[in-house]
Short mmCIF file of C-alpha atoms in Angstrom, two decimals:
data_model
loop_
_atom_site.label_atom_id
_atom_site.label_comp_id
_atom_site.label_asym_id
_atom_site.label_seq_id
_atom_site.Cartn_x
_atom_site.Cartn_y
_atom_site.Cartn_z
CA MET H 1 20.61 6.69 33.63
CA ASP H 2 19.41 3.44 32.06
CA VAL H 3 15.82 2.40 32.68
CA ASP H 4 15.28 -1.09 34.03
CA PRO H 5 12.95 -2.83 31.51
CA ARG H 6 11.45 -4.86 34.36
CA GLN H 7 9.62 -1.71 35.39
CA TYR H 8 7.33 -2.23 32.41
CA GLU H 9 6.55 -5.92 32.92
CA HIS H 10 3.40 -5.31 34.97
CA ILE H 11 1.97 -2.34 33.10
CA ALA H 12 -1.65 -3.05 32.20
CA ILE H 13 -2.66 -2.52 28.59
CA ASN H 14 -5.95 -0.73 28.16
CA ASP H 15 -8.47 -2.69 26.08
CA ASN H 16 -9.70 0.52 24.47
CA ASP H 17 -6.19 1.21 23.17
CA ILE H 18 -6.03 -2.25 21.62
CA HIS H 19 -9.49 -1.84 20.09
CA ASN H 20 -8.52 1.52 18.59
CA ILE H 21 -5.35 0.05 17.09
CA VAL H 22 -7.30 -2.81 15.50
CA LEU H 23 -10.05 -0.45 14.28
CA SER H 24 -7.44 1.85 12.75
CA TYR H 25 -6.01 -1.09 10.79
CA LEU H 26 -9.43 -2.21 9.55
CA VAL H 27 -10.46 1.29 8.46
CA HIS H 28 -7.09 1.88 6.77
CA ASN H 29 -7.49 -1.27 4.69
CA CYS H 30 -11.17 -0.67 3.89
CA TYR H 31 -12.55 -3.75 5.64
CA LYS H 32 -15.97 -2.17 6.05
CA GLU H 33 -17.92 -5.32 6.93
CA THR H 34 -15.29 -6.33 9.47
CA VAL H 35 -15.34 -2.81 10.92
CA ASP H 36 -19.10 -3.09 11.46
CA SER H 37 -18.74 -6.49 13.12
CA PHE H 38 -15.81 -5.37 15.26
CA ILE H 39 -17.66 -2.28 16.50
CA THR H 40 -20.71 -4.39 17.34
CA CYS H 41 -18.67 -7.01 19.23
CA THR H 42 -16.59 -4.54 21.21
CA GLY H 43 -19.28 -1.95 21.86
CA MET H 44 -17.11 0.78 20.40
CA LYS H 45 -18.48 3.95 18.87
CA GLN H 46 -18.49 4.46 15.13
CA PRO H 47 -15.42 6.39 13.84
CA ASP H 48 -15.66 10.09 14.64
CA GLU H 49 -15.70 11.30 11.05
CA THR H 50 -19.22 11.10 9.64
CA ASP H 51 -17.88 10.51 6.14
CA CYS H 52 -15.42 7.80 7.26
CA LEU H 53 -17.53 4.84 6.13
CA GLU H 54 -18.38 6.51 2.83
CA ASP H 55 -14.70 7.25 2.28
CA MET H 56 -13.86 3.61 3.04
CA ALA H 57 -16.30 2.41 0.40
CA LYS H 58 -14.83 4.76 -2.22
CA ARG H 59 -11.25 3.79 -1.44
CA LYS H 60 -12.13 0.11 -1.47
CA ARG H 61 -13.65 0.44 -4.94
CA ILE H 62 -10.59 2.27 -6.25
CA LEU H 63 -8.19 -0.29 -4.80
CA HIS H 64 -10.31 -3.13 -6.18
CA PHE H 65 -9.96 -1.79 -9.72
CA ALA H 66 -6.21 -1.29 -9.29
CA LEU H 67 -5.73 -4.85 -8.05
CA GLU H 68 -7.99 -6.35 -10.71
CA GLY H 69 -6.05 -4.73 -13.54
CA ASN H 70 -8.50 -1.95 -14.41
CA ALA H 71 -6.05 0.84 -13.64
CA LEU H 72 -7.76 3.39 -15.90
CA LYS H 73 -10.96 3.08 -13.85
CA ALA H 74 -8.91 3.41 -10.66
CA ILE H 75 -7.37 6.60 -12.07
CA GLU H 76 -10.81 7.95 -13.02
CA LEU H 77 -12.25 7.34 -9.55
CA THR H 78 -9.15 8.70 -7.85
CA GLU H 79 -9.45 11.94 -9.81
CA GLN H 80 -13.09 12.19 -8.73
CA LEU H 81 -12.22 11.63 -5.07
CA ALA H 82 -9.00 13.69 -5.02
CA ASN H 83 -8.89 15.66 -8.25
CA ASP H 84 -5.34 17.02 -7.95
CA LEU H 85 -3.68 14.04 -6.29
CA LEU H 86 -2.24 12.37 -9.40
CA GLU H 87 -1.29 15.69 -10.91
CA LYS H 88 0.90 16.37 -7.88
CA ASN H 89 2.08 12.78 -7.35
CA LYS H 90 3.71 11.91 -10.68
CA ASP H 91 5.31 8.74 -9.32
CA LEU H 92 1.94 7.31 -8.37
CA HIS H 93 0.38 8.40 -11.67
CA PHE H 94 3.16 6.66 -13.59
CA ASP H 95 2.75 3.47 -11.55
CA LEU H 96 -1.00 3.36 -12.19
CA LEU H 97 -0.52 3.92 -15.92
CA SER H 98 2.10 1.18 -15.92
CA LEU H 99 -0.48 -1.24 -14.48
CA HIS H 100 -2.68 -0.66 -17.52
CA PHE H 101 0.29 -1.14 -19.84
CA VAL H 102 1.12 -4.42 -18.10
CA GLU H 103 -2.48 -5.57 -18.44
CA LEU H 104 -2.35 -4.95 -22.19
CA VAL H 105 0.92 -6.88 -22.45
CA CYS H 106 -0.51 -9.82 -20.48
CA SER H 107 -3.53 -9.82 -22.81
CA ARG H 108 -1.11 -10.01 -25.78
CA LYS H 109 -2.42 -6.69 -27.09
CA CYS H 110 1.08 -5.57 -28.02
CA THR H 111 0.09 -2.98 -30.62
CA GLU H 112 -2.36 -1.37 -28.24
CA ALA H 113 0.24 -1.52 -25.45
CA LEU H 114 2.82 0.22 -27.66
CA GLU H 115 0.38 2.95 -28.62
CA PHE H 116 -0.59 3.46 -24.99
CA ALA H 117 3.06 3.67 -23.95
CA GLN H 118 3.79 6.24 -26.66
CA THR H 119 0.91 8.50 -25.66
CA LYS H 120 0.77 8.07 -21.88
CA LEU H 121 4.12 6.74 -20.63
CA THR H 122 6.72 8.21 -22.99
CA PRO H 123 6.15 11.81 -21.77
CA PHE H 124 7.49 10.69 -18.38
CA GLY H 125 10.81 9.94 -20.11
CA LYS H 126 11.62 13.65 -20.00
CA VAL H 127 12.47 13.09 -16.35
CA GLN H 128 15.58 10.99 -15.81
CA LYS H 129 14.26 8.93 -12.89
CA TYR H 130 11.57 7.40 -15.12
CA VAL H 131 13.90 6.39 -17.97
CA GLU H 132 15.03 3.09 -16.45
CA LYS H 133 11.47 2.19 -15.48
CA LEU H 134 10.27 2.91 -19.01
CA GLU H 135 13.01 0.73 -20.45
CA ASP H 136 11.97 -2.17 -18.21
CA PHE H 137 8.32 -1.90 -19.18
CA MET H 138 9.02 -1.48 -22.89
CA ALA H 139 11.33 -4.51 -22.78
CA LEU H 140 8.30 -6.67 -21.96
CA LEU H 141 7.15 -6.23 -25.56
CA ALA H 142 10.24 -8.08 -26.80
CA TYR H 143 9.18 -11.38 -25.23
CA GLU H 144 6.59 -13.80 -26.53
CA GLU H 145 6.10 -14.91 -22.93
CA PRO H 146 6.69 -11.80 -20.82
CA GLU H 147 5.94 -13.85 -17.70
CA LYS H 148 9.30 -15.58 -18.26
CA SER H 149 11.24 -12.39 -18.94
CA PRO H 150 13.74 -10.84 -16.50
CA MET H 151 11.05 -8.22 -15.76
CA PHE H 152 8.43 -10.80 -14.77
CA HIS H 153 7.99 -9.14 -11.36
CA LEU H 154 6.25 -6.21 -13.09
CA LEU H 155 3.44 -8.62 -14.01
CA SER H 156 3.02 -9.99 -10.52
CA MET H 157 0.23 -9.45 -8.03
CA GLU H 158 2.89 -8.24 -5.61
CA TYR H 159 3.61 -5.29 -7.91
CA ARG H 160 -0.09 -4.48 -8.19
CA GLN H 161 -0.43 -4.69 -4.41
CA HIS H 162 2.55 -2.38 -3.99
CA VAL H 163 0.97 0.22 -6.27
CA ALA H 164 -2.44 -0.17 -4.61
CA ASP H 165 -0.91 0.28 -1.13
CA ASN H 166 0.84 3.47 -2.26
CA LEU H 167 -2.40 4.71 -3.79
CA ASN H 168 -4.31 4.05 -0.59
CA ARG H 169 -1.74 5.92 1.50
CA ALA H 170 -1.69 8.83 -0.92
CA ILE H 171 -5.49 9.18 -0.82
CA LEU H 172 -5.50 9.08 2.98
CA ALA H 173 -2.73 11.68 3.18
CA HIS H 174 -4.61 13.87 0.70
CA GLU H 175 -7.58 13.76 3.06
CA ASN H 176 -5.37 14.67 6.03
CA ARG H 177 -5.78 11.20 7.51
CA PRO H 178 -2.91 9.00 8.76
CA SER H 179 -1.24 7.35 5.78
CA TYR H 180 -0.20 4.39 7.94
CA ALA H 181 -2.36 2.45 10.37
CA ALA H 182 -1.37 2.58 14.04
CA MET H 183 -0.57 -1.13 13.95
CA GLU H 184 1.90 -0.62 11.10
CA ARG H 185 3.60 2.20 12.99
CA LEU H 186 3.90 0.05 16.11
CA ILE H 187 5.48 -2.78 14.13
CA GLN H 188 7.91 -0.35 12.49
CA GLN H 189 8.84 1.12 15.87
CA THR H 190 9.23 -2.32 17.45
CA THR H 191 11.48 -3.45 14.62
CA ALA H 192 13.63 -0.32 14.92
CA VAL H 193 13.96 -0.67 18.72
CA ARG H 194 14.95 -4.34 18.49
CA GLN H 195 17.56 -3.52 15.85
CA CYS H 196 19.03 -0.82 18.09
CA LEU H 197 19.09 -3.18 21.07
CA SER H 198 20.72 -5.91 18.98
CA GLN H 199 23.47 -3.53 17.90
CA GLU H 200 24.10 -2.52 21.51
CA VAL H 201 24.32 -6.01 23.01
CA GLY H 202 26.04 -7.65 20.03
CA LYS H 203 25.57 -11.03 18.38
CA ASP H 204 24.03 -12.60 21.50
CA GLY H 205 21.25 -10.02 21.58
CA PHE H 206 17.66 -10.11 20.43
CA PRO H 207 16.82 -11.90 17.16
CA PRO H 208 15.29 -9.79 14.36
CA PHE H 209 11.61 -9.06 14.94
CA SER H 210 9.27 -11.36 13.04
CA LEU H 211 5.53 -10.68 13.12
CA LYS H 212 4.86 -14.29 12.13
CA ASP H 213 6.91 -15.63 15.04
CA PHE H 214 5.39 -13.07 17.41
CA LEU H 215 1.85 -14.18 16.56
CA LYS H 216 2.84 -17.81 17.20
CA SER H 217 4.21 -17.00 20.66
#
């Protein structure tokens, strides 16, 4: 039996639930100062875990180094915080090492970049899934202006952000914390539900979910 969606139109949303969703997002993304302000404004309690704020500060520092191009420092601090994480997560380890390689290429330190690739990246080539990635990174050395090469996206801030996001999630999962913020999960679920509804009702159904459009409404 289908449920009439109008039954849900007048359901009240608890403010505490909204506050917890927002707080989860802020903690996940290491916005410590905003967390403090948000807790003060809403009268919420500090996060339950006593080490939560300290953990946030450590993760924020690691992510800062990854985004600023100092991937080796990010690796060092990650190993201090979660000493077996990168050993177990080879994909993440490769991506972080690749950030340092890219930084050397952007600095036109091609000899140093080649030496780094030979000692740190080439061993990954023993596994087939890394071969194509290695070829793309090594190809950057063939261009005087790698920013104009077909692999320019590997030099972008978007690529760094992608690696940093994966690193953040991996650290959180290693600490048995949610790897995605509640807000992200809600958006994913909303998107999936709207897609299912659109398929059921056909071309005249709901448009694809857009967070930007939703916030404007």
